[in-house]
Tab-separated table of C-alpha atoms in Angstrom:
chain	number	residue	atom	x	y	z
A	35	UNK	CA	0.000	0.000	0.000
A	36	UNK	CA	1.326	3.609	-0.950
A	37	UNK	CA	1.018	6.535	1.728
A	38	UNK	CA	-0.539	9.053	-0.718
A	39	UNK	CA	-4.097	8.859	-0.347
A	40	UNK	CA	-4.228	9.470	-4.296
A	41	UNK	CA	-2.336	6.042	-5.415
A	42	UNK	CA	-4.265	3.774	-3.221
A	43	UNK	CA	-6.722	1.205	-5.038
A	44	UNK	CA	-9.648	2.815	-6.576
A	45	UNK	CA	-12.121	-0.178	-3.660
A	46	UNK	CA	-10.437	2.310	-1.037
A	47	UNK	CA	-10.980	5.589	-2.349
A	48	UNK	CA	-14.448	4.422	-3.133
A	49	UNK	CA	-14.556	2.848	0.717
A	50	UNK	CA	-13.883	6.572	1.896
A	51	UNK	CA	-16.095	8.262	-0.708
A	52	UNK	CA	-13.797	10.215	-2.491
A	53	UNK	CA	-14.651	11.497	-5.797
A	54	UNK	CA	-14.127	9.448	-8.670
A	55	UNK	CA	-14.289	9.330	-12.596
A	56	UNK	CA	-16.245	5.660	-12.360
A	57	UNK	CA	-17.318	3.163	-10.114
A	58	UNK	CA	-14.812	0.280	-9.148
A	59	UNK	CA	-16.653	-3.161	-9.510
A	60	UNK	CA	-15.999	-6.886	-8.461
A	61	UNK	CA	-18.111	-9.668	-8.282
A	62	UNK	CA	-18.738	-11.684	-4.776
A	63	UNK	CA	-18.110	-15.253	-5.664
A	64	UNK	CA	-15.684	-13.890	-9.326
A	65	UNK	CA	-13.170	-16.627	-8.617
A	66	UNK	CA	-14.310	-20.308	-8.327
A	67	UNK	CA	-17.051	-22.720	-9.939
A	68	UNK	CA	-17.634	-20.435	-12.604
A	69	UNK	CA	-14.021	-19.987	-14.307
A	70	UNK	CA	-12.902	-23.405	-16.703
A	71	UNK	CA	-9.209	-22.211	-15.348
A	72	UNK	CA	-10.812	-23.235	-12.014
A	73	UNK	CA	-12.137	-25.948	-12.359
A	74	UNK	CA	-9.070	-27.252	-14.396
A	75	UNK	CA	-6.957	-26.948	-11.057
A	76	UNK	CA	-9.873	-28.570	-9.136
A	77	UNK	CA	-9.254	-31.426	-11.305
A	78	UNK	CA	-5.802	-32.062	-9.641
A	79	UNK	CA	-6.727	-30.694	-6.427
A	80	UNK	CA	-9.403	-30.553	-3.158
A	81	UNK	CA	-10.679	-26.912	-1.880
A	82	UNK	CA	-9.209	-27.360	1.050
A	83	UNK	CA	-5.336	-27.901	-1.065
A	84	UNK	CA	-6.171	-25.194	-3.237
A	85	UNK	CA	-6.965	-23.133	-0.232
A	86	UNK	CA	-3.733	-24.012	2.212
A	87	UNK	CA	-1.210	-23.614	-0.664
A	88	UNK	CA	-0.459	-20.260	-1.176
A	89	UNK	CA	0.807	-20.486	-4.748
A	90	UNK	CA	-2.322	-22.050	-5.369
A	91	UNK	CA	-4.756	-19.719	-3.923
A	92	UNK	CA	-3.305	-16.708	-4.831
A	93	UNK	CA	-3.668	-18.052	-8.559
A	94	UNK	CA	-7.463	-19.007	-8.524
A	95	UNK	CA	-7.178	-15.137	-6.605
A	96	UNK	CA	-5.820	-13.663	-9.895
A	97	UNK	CA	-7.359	-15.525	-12.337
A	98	UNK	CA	-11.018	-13.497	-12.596
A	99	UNK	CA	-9.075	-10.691	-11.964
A	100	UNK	CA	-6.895	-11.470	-15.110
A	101	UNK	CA	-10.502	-12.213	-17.156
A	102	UNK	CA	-13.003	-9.703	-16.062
A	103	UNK	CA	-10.735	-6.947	-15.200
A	104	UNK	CA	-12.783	-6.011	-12.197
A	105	UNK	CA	-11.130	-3.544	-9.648
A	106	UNK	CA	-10.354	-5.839	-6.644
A	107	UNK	CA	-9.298	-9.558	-6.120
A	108	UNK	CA	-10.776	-11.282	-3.349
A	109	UNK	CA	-8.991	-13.828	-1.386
A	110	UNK	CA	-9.894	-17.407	-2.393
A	111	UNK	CA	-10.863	-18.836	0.855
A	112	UNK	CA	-13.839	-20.147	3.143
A	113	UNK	CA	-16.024	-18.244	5.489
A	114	UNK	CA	-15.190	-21.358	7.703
A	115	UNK	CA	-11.154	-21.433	6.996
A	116	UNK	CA	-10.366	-19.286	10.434
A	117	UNK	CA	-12.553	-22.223	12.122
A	118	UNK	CA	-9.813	-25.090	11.194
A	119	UNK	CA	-7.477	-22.749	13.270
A	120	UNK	CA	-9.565	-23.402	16.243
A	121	UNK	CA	-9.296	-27.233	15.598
A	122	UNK	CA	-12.651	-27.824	14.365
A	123	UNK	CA	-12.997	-30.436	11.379
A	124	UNK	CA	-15.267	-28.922	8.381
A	125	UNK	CA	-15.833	-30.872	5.954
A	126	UNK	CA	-16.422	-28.912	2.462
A	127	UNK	CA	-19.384	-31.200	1.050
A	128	UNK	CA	-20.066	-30.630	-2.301
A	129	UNK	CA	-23.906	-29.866	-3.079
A	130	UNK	CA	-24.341	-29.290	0.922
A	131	UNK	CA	-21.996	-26.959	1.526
A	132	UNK	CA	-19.789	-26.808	5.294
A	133	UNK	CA	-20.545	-29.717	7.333
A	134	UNK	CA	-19.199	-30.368	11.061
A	135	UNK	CA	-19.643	-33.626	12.389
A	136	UNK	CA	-18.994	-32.521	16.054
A	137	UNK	CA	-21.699	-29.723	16.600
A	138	UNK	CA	-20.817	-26.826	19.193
A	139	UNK	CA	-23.747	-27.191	21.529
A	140	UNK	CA	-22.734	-26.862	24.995
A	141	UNK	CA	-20.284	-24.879	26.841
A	142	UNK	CA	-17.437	-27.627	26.986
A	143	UNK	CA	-17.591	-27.648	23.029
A	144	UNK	CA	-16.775	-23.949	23.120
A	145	UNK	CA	-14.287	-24.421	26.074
A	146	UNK	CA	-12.502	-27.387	23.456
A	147	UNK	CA	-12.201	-24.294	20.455
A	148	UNK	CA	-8.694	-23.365	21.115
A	149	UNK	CA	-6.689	-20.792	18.289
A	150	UNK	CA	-3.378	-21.789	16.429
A	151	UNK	CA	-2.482	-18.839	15.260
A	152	UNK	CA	-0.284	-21.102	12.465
A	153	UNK	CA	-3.361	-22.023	10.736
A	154	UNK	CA	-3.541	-18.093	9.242
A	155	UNK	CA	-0.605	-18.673	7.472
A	156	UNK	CA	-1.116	-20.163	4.378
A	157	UNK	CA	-4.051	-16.942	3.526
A	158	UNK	CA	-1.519	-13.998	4.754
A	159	UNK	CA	1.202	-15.743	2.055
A	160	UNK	CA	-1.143	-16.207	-0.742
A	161	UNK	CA	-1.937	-12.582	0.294
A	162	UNK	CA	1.887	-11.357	-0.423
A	163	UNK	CA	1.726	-13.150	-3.713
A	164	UNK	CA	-1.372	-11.168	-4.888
A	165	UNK	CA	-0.555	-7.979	-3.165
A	166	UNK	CA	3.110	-8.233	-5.221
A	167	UNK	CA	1.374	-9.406	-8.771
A	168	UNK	CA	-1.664	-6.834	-8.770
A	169	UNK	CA	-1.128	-3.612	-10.545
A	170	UNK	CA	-1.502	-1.080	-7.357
A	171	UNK	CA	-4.871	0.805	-8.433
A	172	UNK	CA	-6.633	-2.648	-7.921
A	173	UNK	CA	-7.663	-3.799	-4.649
A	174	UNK	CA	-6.514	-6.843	-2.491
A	175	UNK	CA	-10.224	-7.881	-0.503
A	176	UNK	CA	-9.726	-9.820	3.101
A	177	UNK	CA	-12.839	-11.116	4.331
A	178	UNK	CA	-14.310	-13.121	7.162
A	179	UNK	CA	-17.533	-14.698	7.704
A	180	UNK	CA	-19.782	-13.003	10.411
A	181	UNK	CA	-20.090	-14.130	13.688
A	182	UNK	CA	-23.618	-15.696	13.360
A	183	UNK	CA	-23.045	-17.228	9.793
A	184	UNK	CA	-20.034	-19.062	10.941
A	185	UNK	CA	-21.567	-20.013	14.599
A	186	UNK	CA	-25.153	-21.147	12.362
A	187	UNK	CA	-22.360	-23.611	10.964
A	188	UNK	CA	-20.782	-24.784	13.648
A	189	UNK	CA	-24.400	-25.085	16.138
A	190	UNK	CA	-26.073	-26.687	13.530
A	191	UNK	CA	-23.522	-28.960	11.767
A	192	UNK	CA	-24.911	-28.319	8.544
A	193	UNK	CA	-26.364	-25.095	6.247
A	194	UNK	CA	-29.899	-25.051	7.571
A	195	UNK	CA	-32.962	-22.711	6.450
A	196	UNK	CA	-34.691	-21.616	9.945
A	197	UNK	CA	-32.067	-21.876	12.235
A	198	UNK	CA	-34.200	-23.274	14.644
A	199	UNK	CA	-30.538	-25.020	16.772
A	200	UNK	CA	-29.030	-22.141	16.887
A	201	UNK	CA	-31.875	-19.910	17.808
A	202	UNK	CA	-32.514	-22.085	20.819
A	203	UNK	CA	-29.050	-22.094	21.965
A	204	UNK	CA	-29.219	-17.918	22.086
A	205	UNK	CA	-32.529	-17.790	24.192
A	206	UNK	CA	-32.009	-21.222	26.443
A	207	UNK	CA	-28.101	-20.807	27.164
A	208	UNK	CA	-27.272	-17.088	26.261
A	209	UNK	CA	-23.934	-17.603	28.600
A	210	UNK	CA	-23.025	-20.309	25.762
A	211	UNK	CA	-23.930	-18.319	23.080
A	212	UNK	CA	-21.165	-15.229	24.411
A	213	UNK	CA	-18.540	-17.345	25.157
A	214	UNK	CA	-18.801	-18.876	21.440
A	215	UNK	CA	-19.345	-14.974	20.118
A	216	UNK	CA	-16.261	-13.687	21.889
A	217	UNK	CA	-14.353	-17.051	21.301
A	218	UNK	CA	-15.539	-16.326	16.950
A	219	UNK	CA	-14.650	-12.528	17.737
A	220	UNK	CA	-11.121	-13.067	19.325
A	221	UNK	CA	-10.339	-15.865	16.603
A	222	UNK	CA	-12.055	-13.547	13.248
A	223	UNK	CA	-10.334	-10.071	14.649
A	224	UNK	CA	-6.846	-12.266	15.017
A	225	UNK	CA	-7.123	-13.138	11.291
A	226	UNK	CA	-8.207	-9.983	9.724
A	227	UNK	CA	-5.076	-8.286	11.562
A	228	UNK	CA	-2.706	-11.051	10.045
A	229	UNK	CA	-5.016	-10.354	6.909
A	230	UNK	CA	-4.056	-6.918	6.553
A	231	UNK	CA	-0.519	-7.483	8.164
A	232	UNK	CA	-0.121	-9.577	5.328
A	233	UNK	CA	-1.331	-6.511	2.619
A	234	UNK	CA	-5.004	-6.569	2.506
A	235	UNK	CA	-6.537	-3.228	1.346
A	236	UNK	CA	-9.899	-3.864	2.890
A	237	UNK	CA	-11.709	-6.536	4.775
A	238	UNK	CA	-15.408	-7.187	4.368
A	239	UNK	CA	-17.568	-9.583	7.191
A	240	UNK	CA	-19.919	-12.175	5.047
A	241	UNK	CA	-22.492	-12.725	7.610
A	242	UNK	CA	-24.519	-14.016	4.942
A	243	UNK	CA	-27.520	-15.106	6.782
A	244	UNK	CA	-27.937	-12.927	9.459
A	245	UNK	CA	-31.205	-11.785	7.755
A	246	UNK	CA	-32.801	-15.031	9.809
A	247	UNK	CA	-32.703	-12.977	12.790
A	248	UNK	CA	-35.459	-9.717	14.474
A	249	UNK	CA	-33.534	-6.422	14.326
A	250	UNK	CA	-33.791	-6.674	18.256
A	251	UNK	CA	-32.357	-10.767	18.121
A	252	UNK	CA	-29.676	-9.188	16.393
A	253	UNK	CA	-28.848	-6.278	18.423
A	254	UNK	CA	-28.554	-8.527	21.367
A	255	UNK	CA	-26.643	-11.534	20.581
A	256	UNK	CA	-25.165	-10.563	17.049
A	257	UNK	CA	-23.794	-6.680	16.928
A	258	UNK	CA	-21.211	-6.705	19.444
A	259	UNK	CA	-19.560	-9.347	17.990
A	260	UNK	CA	-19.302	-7.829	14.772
A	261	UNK	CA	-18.888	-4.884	15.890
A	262	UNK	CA	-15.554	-5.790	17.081
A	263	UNK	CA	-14.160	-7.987	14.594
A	264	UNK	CA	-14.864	-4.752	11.931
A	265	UNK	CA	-13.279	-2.777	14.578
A	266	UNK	CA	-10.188	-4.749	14.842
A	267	UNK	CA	-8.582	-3.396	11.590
A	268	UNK	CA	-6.900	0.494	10.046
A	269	UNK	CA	-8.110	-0.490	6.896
A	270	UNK	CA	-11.518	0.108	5.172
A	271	UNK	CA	-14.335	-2.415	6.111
A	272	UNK	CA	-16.844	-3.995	4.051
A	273	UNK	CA	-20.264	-5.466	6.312
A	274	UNK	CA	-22.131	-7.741	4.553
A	275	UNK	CA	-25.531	-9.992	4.421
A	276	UNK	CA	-28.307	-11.145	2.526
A	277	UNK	CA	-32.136	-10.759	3.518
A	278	UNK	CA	-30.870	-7.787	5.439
A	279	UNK	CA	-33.382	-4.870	4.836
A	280	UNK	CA	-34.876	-5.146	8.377
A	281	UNK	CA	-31.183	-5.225	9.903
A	282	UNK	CA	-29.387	-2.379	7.674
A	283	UNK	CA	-29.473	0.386	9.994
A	284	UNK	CA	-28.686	-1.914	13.012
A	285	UNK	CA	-25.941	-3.046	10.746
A	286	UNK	CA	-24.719	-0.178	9.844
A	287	UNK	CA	-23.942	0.770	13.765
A	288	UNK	CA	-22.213	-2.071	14.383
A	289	UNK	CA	-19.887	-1.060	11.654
A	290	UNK	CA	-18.582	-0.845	8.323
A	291	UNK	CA	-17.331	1.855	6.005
A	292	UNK	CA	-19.249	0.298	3.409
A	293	UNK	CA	-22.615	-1.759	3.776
A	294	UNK	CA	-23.458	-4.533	1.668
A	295	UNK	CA	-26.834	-4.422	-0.284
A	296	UNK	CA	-28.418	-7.115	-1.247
A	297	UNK	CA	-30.906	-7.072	-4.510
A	298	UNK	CA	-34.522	-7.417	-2.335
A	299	UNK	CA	-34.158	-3.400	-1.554
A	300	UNK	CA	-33.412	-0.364	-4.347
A	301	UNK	CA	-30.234	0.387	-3.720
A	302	UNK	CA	-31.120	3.820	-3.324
A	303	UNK	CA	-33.434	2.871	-0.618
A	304	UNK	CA	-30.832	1.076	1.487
A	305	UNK	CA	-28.468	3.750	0.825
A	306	UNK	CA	-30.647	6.139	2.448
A	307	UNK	CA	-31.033	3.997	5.911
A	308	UNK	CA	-27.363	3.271	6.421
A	309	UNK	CA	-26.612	7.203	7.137
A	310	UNK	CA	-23.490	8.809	6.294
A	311	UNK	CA	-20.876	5.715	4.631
A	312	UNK	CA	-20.857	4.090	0.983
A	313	UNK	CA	-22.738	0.720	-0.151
A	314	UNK	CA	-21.810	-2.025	-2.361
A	315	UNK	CA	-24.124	-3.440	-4.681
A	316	UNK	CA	-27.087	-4.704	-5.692
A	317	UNK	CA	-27.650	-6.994	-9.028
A	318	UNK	CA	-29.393	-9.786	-8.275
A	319	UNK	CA	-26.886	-12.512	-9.141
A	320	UNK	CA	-29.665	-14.849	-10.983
A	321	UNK	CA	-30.650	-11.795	-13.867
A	322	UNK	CA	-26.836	-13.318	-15.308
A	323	UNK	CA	-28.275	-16.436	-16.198
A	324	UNK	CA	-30.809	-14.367	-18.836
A	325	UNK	CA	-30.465	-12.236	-21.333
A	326	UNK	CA	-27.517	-9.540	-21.981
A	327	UNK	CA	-30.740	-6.759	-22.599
A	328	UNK	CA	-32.002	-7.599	-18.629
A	329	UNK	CA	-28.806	-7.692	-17.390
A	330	UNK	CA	-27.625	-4.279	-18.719
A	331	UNK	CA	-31.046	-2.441	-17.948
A	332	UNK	CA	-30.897	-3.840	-14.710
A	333	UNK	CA	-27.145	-2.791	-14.162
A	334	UNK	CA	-28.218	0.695	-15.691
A	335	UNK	CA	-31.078	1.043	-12.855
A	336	UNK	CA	-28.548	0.100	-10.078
A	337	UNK	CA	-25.915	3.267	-11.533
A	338	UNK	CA	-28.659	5.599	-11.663
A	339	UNK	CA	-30.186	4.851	-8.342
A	340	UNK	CA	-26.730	5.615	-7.030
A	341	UNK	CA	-26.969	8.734	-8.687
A	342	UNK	CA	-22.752	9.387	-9.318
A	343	UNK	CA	-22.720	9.972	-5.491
A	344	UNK	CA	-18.818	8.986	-4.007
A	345	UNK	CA	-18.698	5.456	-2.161
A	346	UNK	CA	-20.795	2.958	-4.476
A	347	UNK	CA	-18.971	-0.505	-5.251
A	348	UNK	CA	-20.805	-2.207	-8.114
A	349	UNK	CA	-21.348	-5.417	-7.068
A	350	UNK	CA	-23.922	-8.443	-7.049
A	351	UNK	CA	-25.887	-8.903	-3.907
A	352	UNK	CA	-24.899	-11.842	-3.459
A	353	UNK	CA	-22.221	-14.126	-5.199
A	354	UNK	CA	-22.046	-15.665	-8.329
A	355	UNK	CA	-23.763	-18.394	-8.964
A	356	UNK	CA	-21.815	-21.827	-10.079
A	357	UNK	CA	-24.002	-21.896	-13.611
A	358	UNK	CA	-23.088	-18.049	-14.990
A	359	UNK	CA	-21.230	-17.946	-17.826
A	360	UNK	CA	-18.333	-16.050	-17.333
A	361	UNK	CA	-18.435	-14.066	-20.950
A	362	UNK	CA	-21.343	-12.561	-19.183
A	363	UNK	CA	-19.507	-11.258	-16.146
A	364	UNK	CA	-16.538	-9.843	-18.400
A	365	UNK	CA	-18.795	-7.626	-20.414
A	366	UNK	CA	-20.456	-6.899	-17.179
A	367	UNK	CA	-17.258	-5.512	-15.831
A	368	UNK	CA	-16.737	-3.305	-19.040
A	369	UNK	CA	-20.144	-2.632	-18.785
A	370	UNK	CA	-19.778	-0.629	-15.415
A	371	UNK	CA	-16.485	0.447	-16.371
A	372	UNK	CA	-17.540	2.471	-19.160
A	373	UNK	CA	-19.991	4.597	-17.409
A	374	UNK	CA	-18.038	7.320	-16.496
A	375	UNK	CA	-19.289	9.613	-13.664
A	376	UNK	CA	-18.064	12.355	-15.044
């Protein structure tokens, strides 16, 4: 990163609202299922070796980066990777998505999570290779999962729709439920810092399905803990989750420089609840499995509800799915690119 506040990536100008001649774009989700360069290394390799070998990340990193020319690369990791530091076995399975065979129910689970700070490694060197091949005006994106998303995982064992394990857990044992929130906080706010240590530009918190919760279930046994891991860092923070518009200005105390929109609210509309910071956002990821005609209207609507104001990302709101063709994201990209807000 370069002191002059003029050379930085345009994600961080953006992130502090500074003027700019366009708006910087990137794609939740760009590297991954949808790239054949991907799934070509997949071939020859797990997730979880792709994701522990730093050469390897930091290539799946770079390569949409290298195709769509979008403005940032995000690190190629899981919302559950800082878990397998706390020696918790999660098991990628495909179609399913994390699954833990040893729920964390009770407060001896929590009292077995215990952080090896070695496990951050293998992200903070796949960071240095990134950070050293990216041209500096594009962004280097940490992340995190959120402090619910990650504990729905590890309560429930599996992805699950109402939550209904983890819910209970909150209201029958709330003293379980904080000592698993500030054991998640201590571990995610230890591996941002390495994050950016490492040469992260920004971090953003996926707390993906946080929108389960009441504004006031969140404010209780969610915020805080979010709060501090977005806290935790000197760099420009993302805060991010889907099914959020109940949650955004509740959200938006609890932190971040930038909120995340998802596509269920005008982006115009959520801009206007999360007070005085930028938003990222909002195509609805599916309209990229139609035609080029929806997708550009569509983008077109999401430019003008932002209106040229400094500190809008364009992004999806939400990632991309497995099934997009990626021609479709690259003229996207150009798409965005080209409308100048001058």
């Amino acid at each position: 990163r370069t002191s002059l506040g003029s050379m930085d990536p345009l994600l961080v100008r953006a992130a502090r609202r500074e003027p700019l001649d366009r708006t910087p774009v990137w794609f939740m989700r760009q590297a991954g299922r949808s790239l054949p360069e991907y799934r070509a290394i997949r071939e020859q390799h797990s997730f979880w070796e792709v994701a522990h070998t730093p050469e390897l990340c930091a290539e799946v990193t770079l390569q949409p980066v290298r195709r769509h020319d979008v403005d940032a690369a995000v690190m190629f990791a899981d919302i559950m990777t800082p878990v397998l530091a706390l020696g918790v076995d999660v098991e990628l399975r495909e179609g399913v998505g994390p699954v833990i065979d040893a729920p964390v129910r009770t407060a001896a689970d929590v009292d077995r999570l215990r952080l090896d700070p070695a496990g951050f490694a293998p992200l903070a060197d796949a960071i240095r290779i990134v950070r050293g091949e990216l041209p500096g005006e594009k962004a280097v994106i940490g992340f995190c999962g959120g402090p619910f998303t990650v504990a729905g995982y590890l309560v429930e064992g599996r992805p699950s729709r109402e939550y209904a394990t983890v819910k209970k857990l909150m209201y029958d044992a709330p003293d379980v439920w904080r000592a698993l929130m500030k054991t998640l906080a201590d571990c995610f706010s230890a591996y941002v810092v390495e994050q950016v240590r490492a040469g992260a530009d920004v971090i953003q918190l996926f707390d993906s399905w946080v929108g389960v919760l009441s504004p006031a279930d969140y404010e209780e046994f969610v915020a805080p803990w979010s709060a501090r891991i977005l806290a935790a860092v000197d760099v420009p923070t993302f805060h991010f989750g889907t099914g959020t518009s109940t949650l955004l200005e509740a959200m938006a105390r609890a932190g971040g420089d930038v909120i995340g929109l998802d596509w269920r609210i005008p982006l115009d509309d959520g801009w206007a609840r999360v007070g005085d910071r930028g938003v990222q956002g909002n195509l609805d990821p599916a309209l990229l499995l139609g035609p080029w005609e929806r997708v550009e209207a569509s983008a077109r609507d999401v430019l003008a509800r932002a209106a040229r104001r400094p500190g809008h990302i364009f992004n999806l709101g939400h990632g991309v799915l497995p099934g997009t063709d990626p021609d479709v994201l690259t003229r996207l990209a150009a798409f965005v690119r080209g409308q100048a807000r001058a």
